mmCIF file of C-alpha atoms in Angstrom:
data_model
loop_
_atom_site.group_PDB
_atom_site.id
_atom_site.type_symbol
_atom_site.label_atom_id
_atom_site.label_comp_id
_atom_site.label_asym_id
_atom_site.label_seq_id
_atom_site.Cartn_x
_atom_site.Cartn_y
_atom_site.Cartn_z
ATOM 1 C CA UNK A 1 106.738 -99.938 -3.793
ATOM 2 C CA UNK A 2 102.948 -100.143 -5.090
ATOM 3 C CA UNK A 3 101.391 -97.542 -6.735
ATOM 4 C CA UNK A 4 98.315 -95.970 -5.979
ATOM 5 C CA UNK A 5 95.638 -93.594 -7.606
ATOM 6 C CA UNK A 6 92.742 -91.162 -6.469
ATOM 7 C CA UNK A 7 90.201 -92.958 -5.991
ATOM 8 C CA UNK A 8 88.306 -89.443 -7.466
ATOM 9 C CA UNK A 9 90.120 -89.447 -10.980
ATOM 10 C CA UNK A 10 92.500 -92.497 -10.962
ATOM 11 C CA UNK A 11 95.803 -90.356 -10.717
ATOM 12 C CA UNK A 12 98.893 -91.395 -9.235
ATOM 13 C CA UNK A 13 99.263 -89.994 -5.578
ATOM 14 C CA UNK A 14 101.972 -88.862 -4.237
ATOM 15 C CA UNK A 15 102.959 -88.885 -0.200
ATOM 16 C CA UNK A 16 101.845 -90.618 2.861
ATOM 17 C CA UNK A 17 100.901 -94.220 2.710
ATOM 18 C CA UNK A 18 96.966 -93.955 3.705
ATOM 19 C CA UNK A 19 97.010 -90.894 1.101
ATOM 20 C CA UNK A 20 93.437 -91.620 -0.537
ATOM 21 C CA UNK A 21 93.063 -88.461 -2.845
ATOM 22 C CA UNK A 22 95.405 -86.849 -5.241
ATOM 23 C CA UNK A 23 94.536 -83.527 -3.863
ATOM 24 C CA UNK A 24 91.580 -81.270 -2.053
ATOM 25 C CA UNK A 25 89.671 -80.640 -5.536
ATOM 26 C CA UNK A 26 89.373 -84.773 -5.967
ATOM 27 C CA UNK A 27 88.197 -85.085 -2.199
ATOM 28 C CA UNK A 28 85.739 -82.410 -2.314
ATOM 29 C CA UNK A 29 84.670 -83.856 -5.543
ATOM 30 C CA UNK A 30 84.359 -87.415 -4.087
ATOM 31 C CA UNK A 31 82.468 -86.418 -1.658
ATOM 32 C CA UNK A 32 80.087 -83.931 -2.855
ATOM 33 C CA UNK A 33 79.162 -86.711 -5.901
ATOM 34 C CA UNK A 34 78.534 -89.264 -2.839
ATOM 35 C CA UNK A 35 76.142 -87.262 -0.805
ATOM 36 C CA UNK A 36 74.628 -85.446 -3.411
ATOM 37 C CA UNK A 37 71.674 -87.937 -3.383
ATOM 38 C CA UNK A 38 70.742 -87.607 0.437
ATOM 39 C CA UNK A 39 71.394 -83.688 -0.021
ATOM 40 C CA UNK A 40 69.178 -83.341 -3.527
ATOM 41 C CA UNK A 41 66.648 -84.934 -1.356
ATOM 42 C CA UNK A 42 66.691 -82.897 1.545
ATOM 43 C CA UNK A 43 67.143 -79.476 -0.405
ATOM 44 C CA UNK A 44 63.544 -80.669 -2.356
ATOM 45 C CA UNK A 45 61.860 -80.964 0.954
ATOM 46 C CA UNK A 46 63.168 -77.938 2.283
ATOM 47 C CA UNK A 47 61.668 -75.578 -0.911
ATOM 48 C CA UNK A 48 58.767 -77.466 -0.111
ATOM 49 C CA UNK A 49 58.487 -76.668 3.351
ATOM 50 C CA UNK A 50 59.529 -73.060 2.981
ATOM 51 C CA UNK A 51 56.844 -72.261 -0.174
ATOM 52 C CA UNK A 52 54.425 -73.927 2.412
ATOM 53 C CA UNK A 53 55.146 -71.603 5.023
ATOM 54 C CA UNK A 54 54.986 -68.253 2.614
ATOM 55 C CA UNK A 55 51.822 -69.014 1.365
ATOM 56 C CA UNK A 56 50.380 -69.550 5.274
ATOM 57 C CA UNK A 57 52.079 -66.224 5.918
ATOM 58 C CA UNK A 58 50.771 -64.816 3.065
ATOM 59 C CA UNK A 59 47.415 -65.422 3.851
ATOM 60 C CA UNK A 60 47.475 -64.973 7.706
ATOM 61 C CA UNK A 61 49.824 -61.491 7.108
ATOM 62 C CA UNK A 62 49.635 -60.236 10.669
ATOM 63 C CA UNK A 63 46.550 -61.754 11.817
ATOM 64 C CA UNK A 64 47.203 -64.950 14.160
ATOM 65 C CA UNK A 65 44.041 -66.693 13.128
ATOM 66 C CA UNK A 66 42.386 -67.018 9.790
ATOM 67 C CA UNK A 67 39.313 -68.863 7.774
ATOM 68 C CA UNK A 68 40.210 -70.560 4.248
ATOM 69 C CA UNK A 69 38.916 -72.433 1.068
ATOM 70 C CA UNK A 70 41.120 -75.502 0.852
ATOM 71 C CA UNK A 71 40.620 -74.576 -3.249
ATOM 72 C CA UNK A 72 42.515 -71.157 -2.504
ATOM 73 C CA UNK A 73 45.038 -73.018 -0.491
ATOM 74 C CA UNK A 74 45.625 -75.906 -3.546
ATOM 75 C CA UNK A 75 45.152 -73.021 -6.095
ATOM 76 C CA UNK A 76 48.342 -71.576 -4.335
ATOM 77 C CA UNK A 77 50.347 -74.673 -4.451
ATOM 78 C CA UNK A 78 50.046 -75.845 -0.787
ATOM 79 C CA UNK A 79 51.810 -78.990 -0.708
ATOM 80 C CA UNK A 80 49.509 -80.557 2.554
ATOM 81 C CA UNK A 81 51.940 -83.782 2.234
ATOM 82 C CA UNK A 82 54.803 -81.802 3.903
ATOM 83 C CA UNK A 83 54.464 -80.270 7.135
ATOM 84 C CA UNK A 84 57.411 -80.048 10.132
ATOM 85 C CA UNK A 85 55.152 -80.688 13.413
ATOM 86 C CA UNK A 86 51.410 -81.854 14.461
ATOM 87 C CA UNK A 87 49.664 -80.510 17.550
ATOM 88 C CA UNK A 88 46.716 -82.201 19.002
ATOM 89 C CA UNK A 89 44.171 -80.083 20.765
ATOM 90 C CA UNK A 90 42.244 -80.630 23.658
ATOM 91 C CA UNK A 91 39.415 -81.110 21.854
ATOM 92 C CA UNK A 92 40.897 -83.937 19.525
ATOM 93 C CA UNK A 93 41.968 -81.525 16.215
ATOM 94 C CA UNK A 94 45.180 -81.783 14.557
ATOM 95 C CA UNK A 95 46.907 -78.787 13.867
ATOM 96 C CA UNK A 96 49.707 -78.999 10.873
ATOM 97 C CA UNK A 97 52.493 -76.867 11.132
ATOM 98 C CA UNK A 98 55.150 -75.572 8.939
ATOM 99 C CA UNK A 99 57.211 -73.788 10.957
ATOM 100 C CA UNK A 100 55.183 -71.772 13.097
ATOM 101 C CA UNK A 101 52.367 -71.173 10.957
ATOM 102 C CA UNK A 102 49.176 -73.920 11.388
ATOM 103 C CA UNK A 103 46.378 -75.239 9.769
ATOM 104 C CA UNK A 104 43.056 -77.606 11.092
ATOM 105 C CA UNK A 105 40.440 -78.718 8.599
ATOM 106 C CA UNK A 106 36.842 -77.510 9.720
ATOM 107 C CA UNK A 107 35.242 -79.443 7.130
ATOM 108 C CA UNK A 108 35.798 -80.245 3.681
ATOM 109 C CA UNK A 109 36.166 -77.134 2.456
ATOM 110 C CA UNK A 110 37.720 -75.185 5.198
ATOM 111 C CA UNK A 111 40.879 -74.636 6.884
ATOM 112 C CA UNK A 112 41.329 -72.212 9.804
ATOM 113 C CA UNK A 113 45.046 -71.201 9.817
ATOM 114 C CA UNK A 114 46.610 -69.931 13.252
ATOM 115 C CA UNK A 115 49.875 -68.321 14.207
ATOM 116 C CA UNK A 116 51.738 -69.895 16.879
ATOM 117 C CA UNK A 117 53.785 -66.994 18.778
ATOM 118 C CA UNK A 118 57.678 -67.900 18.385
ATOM 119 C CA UNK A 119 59.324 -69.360 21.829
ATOM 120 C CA UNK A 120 55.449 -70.068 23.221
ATOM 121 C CA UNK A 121 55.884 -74.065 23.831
ATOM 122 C CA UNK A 122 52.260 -73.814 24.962
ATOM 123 C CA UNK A 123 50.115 -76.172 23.159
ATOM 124 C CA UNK A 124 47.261 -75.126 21.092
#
């Protein structure tokens, strides 16, 4: 009969023939080490995306429309690279979203941040 090992720490495994791990610990482990790249990179984005959205909330508190310096926004450590929707206006502007909170540039130095009410689908 052939002898086979965990493919997590090379033990010899005991039981059914298709038997891959010695035991749960080695399969978690397996697995956890293999998707720990995709996951590293997805838990980075989300921090990302969630500081994003407390500084908008920060700024907007309970206003639903607000006037900015992009310095104050960069100064805070808006990330503008990561965003989770875009909404085009009537009028041609791109709003950035994280979340539900939204930002369109008014010039160089200006951003006017909006709220968009939970569960509206409206667009802007």
């Amino acid at each position: 009969m052939e002898t086979r090992t965990c493919i997590a720490c090379n033990s010899t495994i005991r039981g059914r023939s298709d038997k891959r791990f010695c035991d749960d610990g080695c399969r978690s482990a397996y697995n956890n080490k293999l998707n720990s790249v995709p996951n590293n990179f997805v838990r980075d984005v989300n921090i990302i995306l969630r500081k994003n959205r407390r500084i908008l909330r920060e700024i907007l508190m309970e206003k639903q429309v607000g006037k900015v310096k992009r310095e104050q926004l960069l100064a805070m450590g808006l990330s503008f690279k990561y965003f989770t929707n875009a909404i085009e206006d009537a009028k041609g502007q791109i709003y950035w979203f994280v979340y539900e909170y939204g930002y369109v540039a008014l010039d160089e130095d200006f951003f006017l941040l909006v709220k968009q009410n939970i569960g509206d689908d409206a667009d802007m």
